[in-house]
Short mmCIF file of C-alpha atoms in Angstrom, two decimals:
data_model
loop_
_atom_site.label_atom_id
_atom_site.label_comp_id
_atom_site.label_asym_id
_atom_site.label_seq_id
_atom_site.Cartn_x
_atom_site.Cartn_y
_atom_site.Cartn_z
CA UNK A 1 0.00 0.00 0.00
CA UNK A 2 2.49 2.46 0.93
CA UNK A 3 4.56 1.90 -2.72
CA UNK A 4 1.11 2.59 -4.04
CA UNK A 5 0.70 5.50 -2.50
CA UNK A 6 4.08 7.17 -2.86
CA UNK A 7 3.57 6.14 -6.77
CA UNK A 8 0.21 7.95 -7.30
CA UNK A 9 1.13 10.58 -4.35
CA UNK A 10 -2.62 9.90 -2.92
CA UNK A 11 -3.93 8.87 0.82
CA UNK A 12 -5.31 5.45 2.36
CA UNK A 13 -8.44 6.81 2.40
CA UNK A 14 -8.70 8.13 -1.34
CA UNK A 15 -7.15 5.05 -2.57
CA UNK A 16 -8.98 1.94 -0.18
CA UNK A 17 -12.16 2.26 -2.34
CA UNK A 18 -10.58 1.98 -5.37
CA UNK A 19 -8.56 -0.98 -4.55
CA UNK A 20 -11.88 -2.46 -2.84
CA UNK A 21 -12.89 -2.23 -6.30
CA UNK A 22 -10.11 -4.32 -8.48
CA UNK A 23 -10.12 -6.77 -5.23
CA UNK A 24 -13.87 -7.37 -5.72
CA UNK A 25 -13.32 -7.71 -9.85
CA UNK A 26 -10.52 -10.14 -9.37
CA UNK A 27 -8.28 -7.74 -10.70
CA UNK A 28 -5.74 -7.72 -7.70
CA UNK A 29 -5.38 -10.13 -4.74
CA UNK A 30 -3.97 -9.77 -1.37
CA UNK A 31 -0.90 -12.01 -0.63
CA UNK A 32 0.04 -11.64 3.57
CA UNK A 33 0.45 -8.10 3.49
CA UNK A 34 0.99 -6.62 -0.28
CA UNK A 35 -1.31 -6.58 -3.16
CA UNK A 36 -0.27 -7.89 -6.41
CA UNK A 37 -2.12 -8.08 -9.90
CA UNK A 38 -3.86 -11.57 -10.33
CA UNK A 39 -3.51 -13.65 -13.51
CA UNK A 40 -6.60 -12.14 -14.98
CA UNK A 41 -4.94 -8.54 -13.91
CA UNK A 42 -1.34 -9.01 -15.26
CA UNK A 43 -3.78 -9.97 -18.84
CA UNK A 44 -5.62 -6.82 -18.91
CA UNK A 45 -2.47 -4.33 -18.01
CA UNK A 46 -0.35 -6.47 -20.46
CA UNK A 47 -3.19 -5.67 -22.92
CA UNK A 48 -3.29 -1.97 -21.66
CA UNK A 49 0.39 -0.91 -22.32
CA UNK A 50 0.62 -1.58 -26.13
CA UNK A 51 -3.09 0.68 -26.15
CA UNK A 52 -1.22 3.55 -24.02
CA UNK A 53 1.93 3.49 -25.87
CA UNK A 54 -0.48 4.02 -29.41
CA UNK A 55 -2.46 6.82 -27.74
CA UNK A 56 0.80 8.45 -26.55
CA UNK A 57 2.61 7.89 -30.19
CA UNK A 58 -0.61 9.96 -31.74
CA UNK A 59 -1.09 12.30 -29.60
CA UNK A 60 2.50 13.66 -29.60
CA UNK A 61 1.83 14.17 -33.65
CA UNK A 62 -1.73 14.08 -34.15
CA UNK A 63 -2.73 16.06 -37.24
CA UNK A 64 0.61 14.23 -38.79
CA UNK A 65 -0.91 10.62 -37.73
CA UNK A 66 -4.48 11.91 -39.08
CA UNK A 67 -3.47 12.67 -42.05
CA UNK A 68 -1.28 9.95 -43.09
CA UNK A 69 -2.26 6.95 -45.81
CA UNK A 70 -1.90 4.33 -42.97
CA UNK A 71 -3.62 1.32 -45.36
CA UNK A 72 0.12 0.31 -46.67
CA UNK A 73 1.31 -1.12 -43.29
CA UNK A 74 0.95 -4.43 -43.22
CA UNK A 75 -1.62 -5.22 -40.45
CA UNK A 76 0.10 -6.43 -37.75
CA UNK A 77 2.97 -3.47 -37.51
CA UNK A 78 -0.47 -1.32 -37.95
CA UNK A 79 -1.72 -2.29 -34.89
CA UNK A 80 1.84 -2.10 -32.73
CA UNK A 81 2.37 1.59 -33.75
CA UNK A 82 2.59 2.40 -30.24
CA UNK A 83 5.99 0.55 -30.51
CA UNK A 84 7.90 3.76 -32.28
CA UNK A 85 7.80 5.41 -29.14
CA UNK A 86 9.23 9.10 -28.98
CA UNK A 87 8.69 10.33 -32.47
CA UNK A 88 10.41 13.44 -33.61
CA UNK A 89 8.26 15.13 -36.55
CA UNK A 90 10.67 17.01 -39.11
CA UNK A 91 9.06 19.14 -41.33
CA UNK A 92 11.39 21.96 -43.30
CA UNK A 93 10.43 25.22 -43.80
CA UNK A 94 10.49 26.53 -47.33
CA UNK A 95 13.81 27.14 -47.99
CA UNK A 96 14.67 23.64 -47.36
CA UNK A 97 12.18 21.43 -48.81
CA UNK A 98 14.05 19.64 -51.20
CA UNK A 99 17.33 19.15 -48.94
CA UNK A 100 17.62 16.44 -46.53
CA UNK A 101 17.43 16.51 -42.83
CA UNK A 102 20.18 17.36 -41.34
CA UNK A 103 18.89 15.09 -38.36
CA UNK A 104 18.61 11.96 -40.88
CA UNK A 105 22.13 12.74 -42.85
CA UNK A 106 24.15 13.44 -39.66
CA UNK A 107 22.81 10.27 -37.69
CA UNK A 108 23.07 8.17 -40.70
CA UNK A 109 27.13 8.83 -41.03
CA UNK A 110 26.97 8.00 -37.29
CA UNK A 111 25.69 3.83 -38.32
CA UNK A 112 27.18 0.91 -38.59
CA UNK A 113 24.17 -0.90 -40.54
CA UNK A 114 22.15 0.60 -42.72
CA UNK A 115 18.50 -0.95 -43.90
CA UNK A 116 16.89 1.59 -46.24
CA UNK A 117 14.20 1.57 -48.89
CA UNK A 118 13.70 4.06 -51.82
CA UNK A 119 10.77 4.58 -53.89
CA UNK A 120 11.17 7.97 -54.98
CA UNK A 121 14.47 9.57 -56.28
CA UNK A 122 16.34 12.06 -54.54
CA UNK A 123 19.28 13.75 -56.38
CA UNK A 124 21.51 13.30 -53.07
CA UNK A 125 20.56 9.81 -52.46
CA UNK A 126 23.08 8.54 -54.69
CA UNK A 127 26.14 10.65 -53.41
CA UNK A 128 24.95 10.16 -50.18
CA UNK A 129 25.02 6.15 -50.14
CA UNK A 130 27.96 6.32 -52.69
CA UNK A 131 30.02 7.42 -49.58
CA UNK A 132 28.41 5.63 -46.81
CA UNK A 133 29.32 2.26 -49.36
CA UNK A 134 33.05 3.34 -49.88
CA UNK A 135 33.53 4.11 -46.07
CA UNK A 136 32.37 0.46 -44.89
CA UNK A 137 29.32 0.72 -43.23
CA UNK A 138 27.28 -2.80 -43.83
CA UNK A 139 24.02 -1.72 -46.20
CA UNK A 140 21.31 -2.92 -47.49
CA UNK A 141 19.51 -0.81 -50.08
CA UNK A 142 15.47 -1.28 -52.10
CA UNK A 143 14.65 0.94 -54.79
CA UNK A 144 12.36 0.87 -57.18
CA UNK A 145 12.96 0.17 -61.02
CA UNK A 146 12.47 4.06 -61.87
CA UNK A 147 14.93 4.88 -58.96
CA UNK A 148 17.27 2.38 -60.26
CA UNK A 149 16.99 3.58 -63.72
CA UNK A 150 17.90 6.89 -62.88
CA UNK A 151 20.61 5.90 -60.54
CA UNK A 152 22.35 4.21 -63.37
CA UNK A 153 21.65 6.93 -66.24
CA UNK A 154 21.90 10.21 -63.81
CA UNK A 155 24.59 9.09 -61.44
CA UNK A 156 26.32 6.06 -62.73
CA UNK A 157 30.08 6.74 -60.99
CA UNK A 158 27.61 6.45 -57.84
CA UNK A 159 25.55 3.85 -59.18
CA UNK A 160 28.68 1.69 -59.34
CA UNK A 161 30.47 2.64 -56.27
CA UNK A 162 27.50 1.35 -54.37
CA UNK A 163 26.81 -1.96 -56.79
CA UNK A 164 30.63 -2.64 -56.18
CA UNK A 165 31.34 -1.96 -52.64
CA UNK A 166 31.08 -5.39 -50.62
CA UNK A 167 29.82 -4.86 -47.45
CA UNK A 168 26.71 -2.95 -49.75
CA UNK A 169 24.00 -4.77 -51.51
CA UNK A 170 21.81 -3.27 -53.81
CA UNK A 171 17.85 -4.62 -54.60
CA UNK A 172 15.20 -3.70 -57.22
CA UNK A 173 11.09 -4.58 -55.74
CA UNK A 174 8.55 -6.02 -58.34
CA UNK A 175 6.14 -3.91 -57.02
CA UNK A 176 6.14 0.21 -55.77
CA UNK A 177 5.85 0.11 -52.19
CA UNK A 178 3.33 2.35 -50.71
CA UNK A 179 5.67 4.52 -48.86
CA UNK A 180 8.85 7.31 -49.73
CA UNK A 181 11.69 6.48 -47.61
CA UNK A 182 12.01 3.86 -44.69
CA UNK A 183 15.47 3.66 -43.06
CA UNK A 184 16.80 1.62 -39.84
CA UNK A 185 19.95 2.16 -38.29
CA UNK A 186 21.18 0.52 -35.57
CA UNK A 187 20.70 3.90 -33.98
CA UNK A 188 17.40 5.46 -35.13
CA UNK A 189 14.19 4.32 -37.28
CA UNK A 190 13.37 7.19 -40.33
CA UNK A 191 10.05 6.65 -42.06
CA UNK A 192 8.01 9.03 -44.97
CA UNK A 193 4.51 8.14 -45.19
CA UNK A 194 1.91 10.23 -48.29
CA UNK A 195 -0.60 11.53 -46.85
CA UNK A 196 -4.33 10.07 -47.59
CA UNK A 197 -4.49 11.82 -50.99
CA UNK A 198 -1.27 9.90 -52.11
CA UNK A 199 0.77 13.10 -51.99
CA UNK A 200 3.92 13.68 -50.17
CA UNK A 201 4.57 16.04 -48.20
CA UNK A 202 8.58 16.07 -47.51
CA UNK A 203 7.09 15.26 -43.31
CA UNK A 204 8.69 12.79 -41.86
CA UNK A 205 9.11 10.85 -38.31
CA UNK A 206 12.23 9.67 -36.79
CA UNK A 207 12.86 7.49 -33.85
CA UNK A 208 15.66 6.29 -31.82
CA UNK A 209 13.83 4.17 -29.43
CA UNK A 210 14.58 -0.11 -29.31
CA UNK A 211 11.01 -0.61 -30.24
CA UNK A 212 10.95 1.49 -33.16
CA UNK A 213 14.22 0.43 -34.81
CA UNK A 214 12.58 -3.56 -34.54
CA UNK A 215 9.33 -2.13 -36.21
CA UNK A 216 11.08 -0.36 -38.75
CA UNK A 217 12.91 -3.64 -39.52
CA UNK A 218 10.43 -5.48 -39.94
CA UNK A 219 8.63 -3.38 -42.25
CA UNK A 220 12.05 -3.08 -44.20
CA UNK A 221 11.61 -7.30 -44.38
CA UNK A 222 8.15 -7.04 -45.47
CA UNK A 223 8.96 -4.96 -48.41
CA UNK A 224 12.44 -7.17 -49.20
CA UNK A 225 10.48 -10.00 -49.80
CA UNK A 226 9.62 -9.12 -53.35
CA UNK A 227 12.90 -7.90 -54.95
CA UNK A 228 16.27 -8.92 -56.64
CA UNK A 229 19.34 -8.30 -56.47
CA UNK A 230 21.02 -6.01 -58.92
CA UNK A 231 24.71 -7.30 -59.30
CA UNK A 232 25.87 -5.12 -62.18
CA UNK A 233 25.34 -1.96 -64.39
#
């Protein structure tokens, strides 16, 4: 009782009726002198955290979360969005639209693996993973066939750095994924979503908590299992 109290900062007497309460649903049970969740307790607050976590994630960002094409996540990631955590929004002023964040370049230079998937094509992409290839960081890159195209026609010094480094391998999907940009790091989790009218935006979310960086990765798998390798120019 008294850890209970400290935690919530209330008295015995506010607090007895309420724990009368989850004693007389079976949610808690008295053992000698403490109270402890029972089984049918530790079910519903195991069920409760991955509902406060999603609350939290939307409310932090919520005219970003209500405005976003959700329908491309597969289903179960969908329903454990709660697991990205601390979200930082980044959305550039006019000036900088087109460049990159400075918060995604600077943290990506920082990784040792790289996960990342392209469906859209950036002029700086190319440079930017040419160099990230040469200096040794372990990379897996997804583009689309119009990103690859262009890679090889606009930027083929590039295009070959990155086909030839070894610790980098390159992939083409069948199919245009429903998203921008997804990266994972093994420190932070970078993800572009359009917005419900299929636009984009240039908004994006970026996480650096455990959670996210295992969602992010799996949604990186679910989009690797339709592509092939490209070994040459």
């Amino acid at each position: 009782m008294g850890q209970i109290k400290t935690s919530l900062n209330v008295t015995s007497k506010a607090m007895t009726p309420q724990v009368k309460i989850l004693l007389k649903d079976e949610l808690v049970v008295l053992e000698e002198d403490s109270y402890e969740l029972s089984e049918i307790g530790r079910l519903v607050v195991g069920n409760m955290l991955p509902l406060l976590n999603t609350l939290e994630v939307i409310e932090d960002n919520r005219e970003y979360w209500a405005s976003r094409d959700l329908s491309i996540l597969p289903e179960n990631l969908f329903l454990r969005l709660g697991e990205l955590g601390e979200c930082m929004l980044i959305e550039p002023d006019l000036n900088h639209m087109f460049d990159l964040p400075r918060e995604f370049t600077e943290n990506l230079k920082k990784a040792g693996k790289i996960l990342t998937l392209v469906s859209y094509y950036h002029p700086l992409y190319p440079s930017l993973y040419s160099e990230l290839a040469e200096s040794g960081v372990e990379m897996s890159i997804v583009v689309t066939e119009p990103v690859l195209d262009r890679m090889k026609n606009e930027c083929k010094e590039d295009f070959e750095t990155i086909i030839n480094a070894e610790n980098t391998q390159l992939e083409v999907c069948s199919e245009k994924p429903g998203l921008p940009t997804l990266a994972i790091t093994d420190r932070f989790m970078y993800l572009c979503l359009f917005d419900k009218q299929g636009k984009y935006d240039h908004s994006k979310i970026m996480s650096f908590d455990a959670s996210a960086l295992k969602w992010g990765r799996e949604l990186f798998m679910h989009y690797r299992k339709e592509t092939r390798k490209v070994s040459d120019a």
